[in-house]
PDB file of C-alpha atoms in Angstrom:
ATOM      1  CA  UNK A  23      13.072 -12.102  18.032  1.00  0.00           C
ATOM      2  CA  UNK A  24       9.850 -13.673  17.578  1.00  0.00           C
ATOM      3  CA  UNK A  25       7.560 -13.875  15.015  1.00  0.00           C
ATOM      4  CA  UNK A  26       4.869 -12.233  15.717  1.00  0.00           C
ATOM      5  CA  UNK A  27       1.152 -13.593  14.525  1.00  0.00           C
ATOM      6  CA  UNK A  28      -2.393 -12.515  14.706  1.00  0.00           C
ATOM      7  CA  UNK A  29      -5.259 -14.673  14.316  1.00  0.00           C
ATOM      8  CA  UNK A  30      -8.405 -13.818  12.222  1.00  0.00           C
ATOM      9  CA  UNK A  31     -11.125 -16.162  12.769  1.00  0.00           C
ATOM     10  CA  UNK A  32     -14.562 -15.528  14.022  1.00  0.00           C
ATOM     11  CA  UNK A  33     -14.555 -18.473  16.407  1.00  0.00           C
ATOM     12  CA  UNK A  34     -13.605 -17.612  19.625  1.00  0.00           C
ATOM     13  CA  UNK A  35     -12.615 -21.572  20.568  1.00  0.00           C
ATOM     14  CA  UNK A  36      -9.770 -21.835  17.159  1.00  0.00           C
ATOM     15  CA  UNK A  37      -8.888 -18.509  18.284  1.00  0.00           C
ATOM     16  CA  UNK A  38      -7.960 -19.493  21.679  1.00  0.00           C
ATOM     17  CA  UNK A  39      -6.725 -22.672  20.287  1.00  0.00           C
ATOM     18  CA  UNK A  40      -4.451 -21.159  18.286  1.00  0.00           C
ATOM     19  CA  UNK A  41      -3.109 -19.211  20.648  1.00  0.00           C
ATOM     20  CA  UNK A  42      -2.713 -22.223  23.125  1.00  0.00           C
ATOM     21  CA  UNK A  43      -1.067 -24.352  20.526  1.00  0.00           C
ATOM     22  CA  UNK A  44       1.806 -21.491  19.562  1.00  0.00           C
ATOM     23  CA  UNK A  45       2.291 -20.185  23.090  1.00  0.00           C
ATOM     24  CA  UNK A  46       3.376 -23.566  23.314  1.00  0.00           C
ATOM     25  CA  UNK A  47       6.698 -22.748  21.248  1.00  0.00           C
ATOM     26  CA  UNK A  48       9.047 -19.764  22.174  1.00  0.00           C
ATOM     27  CA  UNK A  49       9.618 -18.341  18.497  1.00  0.00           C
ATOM     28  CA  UNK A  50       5.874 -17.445  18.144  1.00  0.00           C
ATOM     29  CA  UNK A  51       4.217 -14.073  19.666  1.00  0.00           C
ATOM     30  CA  UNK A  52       0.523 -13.516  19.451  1.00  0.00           C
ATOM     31  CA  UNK A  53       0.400 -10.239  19.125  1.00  0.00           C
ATOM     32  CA  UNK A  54      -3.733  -9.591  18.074  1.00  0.00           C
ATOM     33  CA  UNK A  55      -6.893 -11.154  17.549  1.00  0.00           C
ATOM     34  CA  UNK A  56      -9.586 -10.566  14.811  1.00  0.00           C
ATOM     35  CA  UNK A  57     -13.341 -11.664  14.844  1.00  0.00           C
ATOM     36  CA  UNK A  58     -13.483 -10.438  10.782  1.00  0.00           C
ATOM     37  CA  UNK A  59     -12.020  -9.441   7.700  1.00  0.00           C
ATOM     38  CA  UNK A  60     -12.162  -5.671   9.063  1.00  0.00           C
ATOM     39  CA  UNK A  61     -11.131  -6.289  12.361  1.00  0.00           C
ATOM     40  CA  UNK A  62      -7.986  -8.169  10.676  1.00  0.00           C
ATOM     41  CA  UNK A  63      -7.174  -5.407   8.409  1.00  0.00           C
ATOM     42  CA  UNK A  64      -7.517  -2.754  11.272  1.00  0.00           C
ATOM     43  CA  UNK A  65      -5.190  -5.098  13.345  1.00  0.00           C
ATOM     44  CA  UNK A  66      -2.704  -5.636  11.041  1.00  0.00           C
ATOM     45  CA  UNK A  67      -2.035  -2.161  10.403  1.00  0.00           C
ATOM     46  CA  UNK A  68      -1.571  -1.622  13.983  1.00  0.00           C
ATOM     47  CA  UNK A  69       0.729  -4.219  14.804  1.00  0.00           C
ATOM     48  CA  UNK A  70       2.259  -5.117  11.193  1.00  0.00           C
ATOM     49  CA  UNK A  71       2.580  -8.756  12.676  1.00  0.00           C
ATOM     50  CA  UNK A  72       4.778 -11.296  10.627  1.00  0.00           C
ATOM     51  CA  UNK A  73       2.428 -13.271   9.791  1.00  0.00           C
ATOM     52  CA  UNK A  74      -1.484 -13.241   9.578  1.00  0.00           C
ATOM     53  CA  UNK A  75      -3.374 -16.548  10.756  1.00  0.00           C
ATOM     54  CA  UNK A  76      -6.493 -16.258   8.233  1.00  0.00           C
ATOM     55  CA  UNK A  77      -9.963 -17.714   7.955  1.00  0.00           C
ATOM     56  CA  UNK A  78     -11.692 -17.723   4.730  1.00  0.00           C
ATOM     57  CA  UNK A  79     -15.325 -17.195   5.834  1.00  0.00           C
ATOM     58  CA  UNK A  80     -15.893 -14.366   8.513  1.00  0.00           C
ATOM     59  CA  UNK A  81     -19.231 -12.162   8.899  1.00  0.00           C
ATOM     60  CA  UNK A  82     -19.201  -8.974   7.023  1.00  0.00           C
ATOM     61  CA  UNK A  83     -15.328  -8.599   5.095  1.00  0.00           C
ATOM     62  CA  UNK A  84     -14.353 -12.174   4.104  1.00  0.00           C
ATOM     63  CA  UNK A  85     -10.612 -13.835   4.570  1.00  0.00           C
ATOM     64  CA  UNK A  86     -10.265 -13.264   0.358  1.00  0.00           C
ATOM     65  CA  UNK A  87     -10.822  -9.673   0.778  1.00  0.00           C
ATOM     66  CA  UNK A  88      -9.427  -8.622   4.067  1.00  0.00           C
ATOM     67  CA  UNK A  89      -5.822 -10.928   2.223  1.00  0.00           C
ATOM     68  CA  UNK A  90      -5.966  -8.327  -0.481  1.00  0.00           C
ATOM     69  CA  UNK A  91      -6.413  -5.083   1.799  1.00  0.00           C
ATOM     70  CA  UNK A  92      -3.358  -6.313   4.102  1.00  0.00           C
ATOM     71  CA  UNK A  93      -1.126  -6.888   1.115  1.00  0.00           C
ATOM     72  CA  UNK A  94      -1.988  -3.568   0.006  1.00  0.00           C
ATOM     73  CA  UNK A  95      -1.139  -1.678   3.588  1.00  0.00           C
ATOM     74  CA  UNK A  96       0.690  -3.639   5.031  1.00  0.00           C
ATOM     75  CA  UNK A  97       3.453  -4.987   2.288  1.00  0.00           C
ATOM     76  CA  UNK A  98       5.509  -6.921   4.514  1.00  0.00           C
ATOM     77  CA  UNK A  99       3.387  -9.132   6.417  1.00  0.00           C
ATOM     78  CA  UNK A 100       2.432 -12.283   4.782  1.00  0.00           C
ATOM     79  CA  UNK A 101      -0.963 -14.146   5.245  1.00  0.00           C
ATOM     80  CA  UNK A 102      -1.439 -17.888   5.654  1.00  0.00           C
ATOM     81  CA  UNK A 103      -4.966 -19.077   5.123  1.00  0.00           C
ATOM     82  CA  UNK A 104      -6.066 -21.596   7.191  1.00  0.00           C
ATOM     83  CA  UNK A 105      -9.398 -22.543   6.563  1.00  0.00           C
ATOM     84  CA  UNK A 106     -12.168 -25.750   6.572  1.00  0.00           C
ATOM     85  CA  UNK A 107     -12.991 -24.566   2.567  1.00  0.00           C
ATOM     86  CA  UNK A 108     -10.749 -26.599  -0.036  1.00  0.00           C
ATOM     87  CA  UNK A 109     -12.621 -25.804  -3.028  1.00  0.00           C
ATOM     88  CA  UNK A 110     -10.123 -24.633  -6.053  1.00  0.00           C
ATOM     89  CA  UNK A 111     -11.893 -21.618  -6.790  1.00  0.00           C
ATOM     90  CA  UNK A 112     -11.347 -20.483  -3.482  1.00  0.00           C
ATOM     91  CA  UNK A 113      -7.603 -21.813  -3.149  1.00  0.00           C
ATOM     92  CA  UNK A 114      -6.831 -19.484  -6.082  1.00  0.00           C
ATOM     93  CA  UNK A 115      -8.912 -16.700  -5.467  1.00  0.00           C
ATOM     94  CA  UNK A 116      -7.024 -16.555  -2.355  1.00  0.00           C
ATOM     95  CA  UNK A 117      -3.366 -17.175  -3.668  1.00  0.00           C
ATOM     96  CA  UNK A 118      -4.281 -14.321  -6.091  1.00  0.00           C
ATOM     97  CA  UNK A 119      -5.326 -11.620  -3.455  1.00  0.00           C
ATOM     98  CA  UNK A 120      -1.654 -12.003  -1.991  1.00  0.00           C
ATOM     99  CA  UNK A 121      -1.980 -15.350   0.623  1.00  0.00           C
ATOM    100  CA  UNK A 122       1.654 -16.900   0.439  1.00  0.00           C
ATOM    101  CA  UNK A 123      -0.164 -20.058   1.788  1.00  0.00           C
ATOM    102  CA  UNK A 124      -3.591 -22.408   2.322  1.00  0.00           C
ATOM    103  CA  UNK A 125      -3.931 -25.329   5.237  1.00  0.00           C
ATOM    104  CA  UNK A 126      -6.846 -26.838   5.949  1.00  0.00           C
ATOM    105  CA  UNK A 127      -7.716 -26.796   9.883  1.00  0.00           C
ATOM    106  CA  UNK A 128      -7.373 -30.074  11.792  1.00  0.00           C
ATOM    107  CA  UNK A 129      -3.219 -29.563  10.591  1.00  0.00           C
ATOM    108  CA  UNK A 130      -0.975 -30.893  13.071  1.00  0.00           C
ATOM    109  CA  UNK A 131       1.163 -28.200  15.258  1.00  0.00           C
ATOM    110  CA  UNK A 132       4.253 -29.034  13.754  1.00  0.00           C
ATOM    111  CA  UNK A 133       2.739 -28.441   9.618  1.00  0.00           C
ATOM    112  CA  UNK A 134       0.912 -25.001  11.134  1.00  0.00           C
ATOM    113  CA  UNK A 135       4.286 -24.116  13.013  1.00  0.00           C
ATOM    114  CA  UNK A 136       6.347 -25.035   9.688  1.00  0.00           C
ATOM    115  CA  UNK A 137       3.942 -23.260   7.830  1.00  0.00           C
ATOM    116  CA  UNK A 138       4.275 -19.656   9.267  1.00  0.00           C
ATOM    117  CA  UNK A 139       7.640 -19.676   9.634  1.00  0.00           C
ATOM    118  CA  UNK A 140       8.040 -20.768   5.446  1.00  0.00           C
ATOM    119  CA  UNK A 141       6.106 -17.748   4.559  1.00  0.00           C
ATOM    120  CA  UNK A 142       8.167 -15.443   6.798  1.00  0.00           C
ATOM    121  CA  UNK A 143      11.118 -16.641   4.642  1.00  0.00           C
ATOM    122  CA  UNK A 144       8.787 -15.653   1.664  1.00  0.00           C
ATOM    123  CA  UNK A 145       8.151 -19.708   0.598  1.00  0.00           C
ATOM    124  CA  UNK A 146       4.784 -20.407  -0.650  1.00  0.00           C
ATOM    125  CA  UNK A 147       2.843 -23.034   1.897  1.00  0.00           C
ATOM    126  CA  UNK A 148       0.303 -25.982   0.725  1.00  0.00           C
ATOM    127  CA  UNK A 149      -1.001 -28.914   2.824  1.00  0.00           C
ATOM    128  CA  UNK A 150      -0.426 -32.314   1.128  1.00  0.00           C
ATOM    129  CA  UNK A 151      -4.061 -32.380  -0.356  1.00  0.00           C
ATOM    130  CA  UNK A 152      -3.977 -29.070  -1.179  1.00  0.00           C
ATOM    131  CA  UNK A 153      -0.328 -28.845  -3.104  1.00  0.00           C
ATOM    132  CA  UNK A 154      -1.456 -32.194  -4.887  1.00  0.00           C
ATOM    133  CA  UNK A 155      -4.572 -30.423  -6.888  1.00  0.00           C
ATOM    134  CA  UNK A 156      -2.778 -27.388  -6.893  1.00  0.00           C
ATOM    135  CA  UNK A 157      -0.575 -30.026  -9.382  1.00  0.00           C
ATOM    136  CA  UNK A 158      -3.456 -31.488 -11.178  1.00  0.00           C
ATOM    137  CA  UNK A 159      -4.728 -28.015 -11.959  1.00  0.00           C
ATOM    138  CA  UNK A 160      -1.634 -27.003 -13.714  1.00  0.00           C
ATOM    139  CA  UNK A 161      -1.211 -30.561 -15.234  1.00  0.00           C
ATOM    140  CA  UNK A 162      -4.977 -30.299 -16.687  1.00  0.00           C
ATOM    141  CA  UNK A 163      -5.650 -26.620 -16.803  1.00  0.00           C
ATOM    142  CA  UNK A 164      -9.779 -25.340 -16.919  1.00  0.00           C
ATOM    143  CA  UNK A 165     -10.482 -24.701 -20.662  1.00  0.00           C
ATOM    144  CA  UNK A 166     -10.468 -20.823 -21.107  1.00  0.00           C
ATOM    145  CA  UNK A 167     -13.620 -18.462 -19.487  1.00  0.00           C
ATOM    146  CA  UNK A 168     -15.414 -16.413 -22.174  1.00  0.00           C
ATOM    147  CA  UNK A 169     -14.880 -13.061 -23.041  1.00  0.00           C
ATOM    148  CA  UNK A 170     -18.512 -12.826 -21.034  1.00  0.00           C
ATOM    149  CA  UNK A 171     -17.495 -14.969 -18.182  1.00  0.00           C
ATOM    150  CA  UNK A 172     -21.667 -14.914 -16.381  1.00  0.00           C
ATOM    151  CA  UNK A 173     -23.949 -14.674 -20.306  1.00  0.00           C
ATOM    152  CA  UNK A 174     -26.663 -16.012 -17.705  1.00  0.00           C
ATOM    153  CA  UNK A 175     -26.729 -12.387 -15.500  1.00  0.00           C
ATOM    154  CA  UNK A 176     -28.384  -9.179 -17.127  1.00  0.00           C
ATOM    155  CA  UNK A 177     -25.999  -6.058 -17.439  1.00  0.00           C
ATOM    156  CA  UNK A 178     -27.240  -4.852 -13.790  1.00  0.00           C
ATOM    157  CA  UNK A 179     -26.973  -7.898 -12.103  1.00  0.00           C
ATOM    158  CA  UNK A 180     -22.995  -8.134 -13.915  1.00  0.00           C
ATOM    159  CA  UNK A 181     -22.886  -4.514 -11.899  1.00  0.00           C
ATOM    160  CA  UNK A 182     -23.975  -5.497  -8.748  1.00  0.00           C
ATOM    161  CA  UNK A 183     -21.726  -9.253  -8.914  1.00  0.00           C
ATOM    162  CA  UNK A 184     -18.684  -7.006  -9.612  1.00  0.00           C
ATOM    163  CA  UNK A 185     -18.910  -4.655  -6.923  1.00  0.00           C
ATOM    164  CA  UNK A 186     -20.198  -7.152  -4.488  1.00  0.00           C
ATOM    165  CA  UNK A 187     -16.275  -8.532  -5.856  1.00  0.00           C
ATOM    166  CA  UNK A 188     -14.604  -5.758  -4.785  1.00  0.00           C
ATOM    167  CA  UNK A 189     -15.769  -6.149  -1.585  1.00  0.00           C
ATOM    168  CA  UNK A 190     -18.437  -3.028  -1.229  1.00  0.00           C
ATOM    169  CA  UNK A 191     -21.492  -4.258   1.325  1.00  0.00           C
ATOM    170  CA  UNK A 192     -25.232  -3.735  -0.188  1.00  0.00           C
ATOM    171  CA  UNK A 193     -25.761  -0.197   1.001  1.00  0.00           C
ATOM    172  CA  UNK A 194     -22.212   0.909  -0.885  1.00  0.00           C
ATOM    173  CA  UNK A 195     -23.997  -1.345  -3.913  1.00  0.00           C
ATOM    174  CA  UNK A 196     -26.960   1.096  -3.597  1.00  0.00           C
ATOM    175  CA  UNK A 197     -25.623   3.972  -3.425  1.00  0.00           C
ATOM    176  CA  UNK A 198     -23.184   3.543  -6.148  1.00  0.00           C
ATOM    177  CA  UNK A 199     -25.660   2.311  -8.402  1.00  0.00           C
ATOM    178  CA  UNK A 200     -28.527   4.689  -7.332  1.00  0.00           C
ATOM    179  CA  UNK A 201     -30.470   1.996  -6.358  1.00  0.00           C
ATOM    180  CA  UNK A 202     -32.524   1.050  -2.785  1.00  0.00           C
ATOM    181  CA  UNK A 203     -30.586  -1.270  -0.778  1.00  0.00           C
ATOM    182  CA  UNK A 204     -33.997  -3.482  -1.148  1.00  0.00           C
ATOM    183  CA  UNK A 205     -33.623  -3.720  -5.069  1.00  0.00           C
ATOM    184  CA  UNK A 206     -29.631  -4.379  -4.758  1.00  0.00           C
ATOM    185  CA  UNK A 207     -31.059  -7.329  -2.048  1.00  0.00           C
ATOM    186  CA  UNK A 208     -33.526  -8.799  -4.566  1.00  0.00           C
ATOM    187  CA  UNK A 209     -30.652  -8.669  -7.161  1.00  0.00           C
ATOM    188  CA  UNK A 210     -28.558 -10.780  -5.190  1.00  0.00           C
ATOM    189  CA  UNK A 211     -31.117 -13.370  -4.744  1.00  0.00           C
ATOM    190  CA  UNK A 212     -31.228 -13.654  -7.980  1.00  0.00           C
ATOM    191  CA  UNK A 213     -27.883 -13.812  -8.877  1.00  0.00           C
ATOM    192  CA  UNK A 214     -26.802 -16.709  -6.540  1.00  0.00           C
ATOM    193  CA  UNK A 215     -29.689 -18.331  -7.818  1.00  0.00           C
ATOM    194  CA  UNK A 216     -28.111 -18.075 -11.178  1.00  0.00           C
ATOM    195  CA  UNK A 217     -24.619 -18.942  -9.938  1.00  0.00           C
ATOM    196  CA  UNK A 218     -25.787 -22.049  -8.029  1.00  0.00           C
ATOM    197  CA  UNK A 219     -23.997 -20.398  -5.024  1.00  0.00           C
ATOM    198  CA  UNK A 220     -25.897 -19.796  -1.218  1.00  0.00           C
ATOM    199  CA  UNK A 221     -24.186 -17.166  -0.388  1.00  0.00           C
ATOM    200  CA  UNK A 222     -22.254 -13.990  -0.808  1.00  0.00           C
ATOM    201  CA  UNK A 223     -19.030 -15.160   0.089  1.00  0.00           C
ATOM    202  CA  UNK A 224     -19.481 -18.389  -2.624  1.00  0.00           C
ATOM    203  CA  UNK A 225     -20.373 -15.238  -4.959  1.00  0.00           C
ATOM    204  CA  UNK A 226     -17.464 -13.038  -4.291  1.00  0.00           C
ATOM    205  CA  UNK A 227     -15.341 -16.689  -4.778  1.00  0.00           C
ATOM    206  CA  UNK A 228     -16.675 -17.550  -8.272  1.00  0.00           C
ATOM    207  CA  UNK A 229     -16.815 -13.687  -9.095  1.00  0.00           C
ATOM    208  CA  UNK A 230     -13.109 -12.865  -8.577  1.00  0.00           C
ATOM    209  CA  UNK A 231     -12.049 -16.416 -10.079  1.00  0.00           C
ATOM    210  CA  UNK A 232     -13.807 -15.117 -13.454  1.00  0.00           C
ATOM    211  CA  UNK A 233     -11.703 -12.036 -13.634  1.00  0.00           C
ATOM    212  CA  UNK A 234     -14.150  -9.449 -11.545  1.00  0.00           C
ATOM    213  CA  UNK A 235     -13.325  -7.367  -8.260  1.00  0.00           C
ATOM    214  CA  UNK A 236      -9.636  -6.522  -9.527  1.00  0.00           C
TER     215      UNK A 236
END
C-alpha cells in the first residue's frame, strides 16, 4: 500500500510541486491539500493520511498549532515540517507540539522521500543543518528561563501572549477576556514591540518556547 500524504502549505506552486515531485515515485499517494493550519487539521481528520507535509507559517492557524491539533485527533499520523524558517525556537516549538521531523525547503527528492517514509516507521527526521544545532543545543544548553519568563509584559498583556499561544484568534482573545477586539489589537502591538517579534506567528514561537500555550 502506499503511503498516503497531504500537503499543508499556503502556496499553491510548492503545493503542486510537491505533488509533482512524489507522483513521481509509486509508494507515495497524495491524498489532500491544505491552504492553512485549519484546512490541515480538517483534512487530516478526514483522510488520516500517513504522513502530513507541513509549513510553518500559514494565514490564520499556523504549522506549530495545526502539528499539535493533528497529534491530538489524529494519533497515528505523523507530521514532517518542511519549512524556509530554521530558527531554534521554532525547531523546538515544533518538535514539542508532536512534529516527528523539520527540513528546510530546497531538500532534494530523495532527503524529502527518505524523510516521510522515516517518520512512518516512527524515526525522528532532521536535515544536515538542522540535526547539527539540534547537537550544539544539547551540547551547550540555553541557561534556564525565569520563573517569570516575559518581566517586560504587564499581567494583561501575559493574558493576551498566552492565549494568543494556545492558538485562540483576537475575537476569542476578546471575548475571553471581556475586552473589544480593538483593545486586544492595541495589546498585541505592544507586545511584539516588547518581544522584538513582527508578527503573531514570531509571538506564538517565542511564547510556547517559554513554557505558555500548553
Amino acid at each position: 500500500m502506499p503511503i498516503t500524504v497531504l500537503l499543508a502549505d499556503d502556496h499553491p506552486v510548492v503545493r503542486r510541486g510537491l505533488a509533482a515531485l512524489l507522483s513521481t515515485l509509486d509508494d507515495f499517494e497524495v491524498v489532500a491539500e491544505a491552504e492553512d493550519g485549519e484546512a490541515a487539521v480538517r483534512e487530516a481528520q478526514l483522510t488520516k493520511p500517513d504522513v502530513v507535509l507541513m509549513d510553518v507559517r500559514m494565514p490564520g492557524l499556523d504549522g506549530v498549532e495545526a502539528t499539535r491539533r493533528i497529534r491530538k485527533a489524529v494519533p497515528d499520523t505523523a507530521v514532517l515540517m518542511l519549512t524556509m524558517y530554521d530558527e531554534d525556537t521554532t525547531v523546538f516549538t515544533a518538535m514539542r507540539a508532536g512534529a516527528r521531523g523539520y527540513l528546510l525547503k530546497g531538500a532534494e527528492q530523495d532527503e524529502i522521500a527518505g524523510a516521510i517514509r522515516a517518520v512512518v516507521r516512527g524515526q525522528a527526521i532532521f536535515g544536515a543543518a538542522i540535526a547539527s544545532r539540534l547537537l550544539d543545543h544539547f551540547a551547550n544548553p540555553p541557561a534556564a528561563v525565569a520563573d517569570d519568563p516575559f518581566p517586560e509584559l504587564t499581567a494583561r498583556e501575559k493574558e493576551i501572549l498566552e492565549l494568543l499561544a494556545q492558538g485562540r484568534r483576537t475575537s476569542e482573545i476578546a471575548s475571553a477576556l471581556h475586552l473589544s477586539p480593538k483593545t486586544v489589537s492595541n495589546n498585541l502591538t505592544t507586545i511584539f514591540a516588547k518581544l522584538e517579534v513582527s508578527d503573531r506567528t514570531a509571538a506564538v514561537i517565542r511564547a510556547r518556547e517559554r513554557g505558555l500555550g500548553s
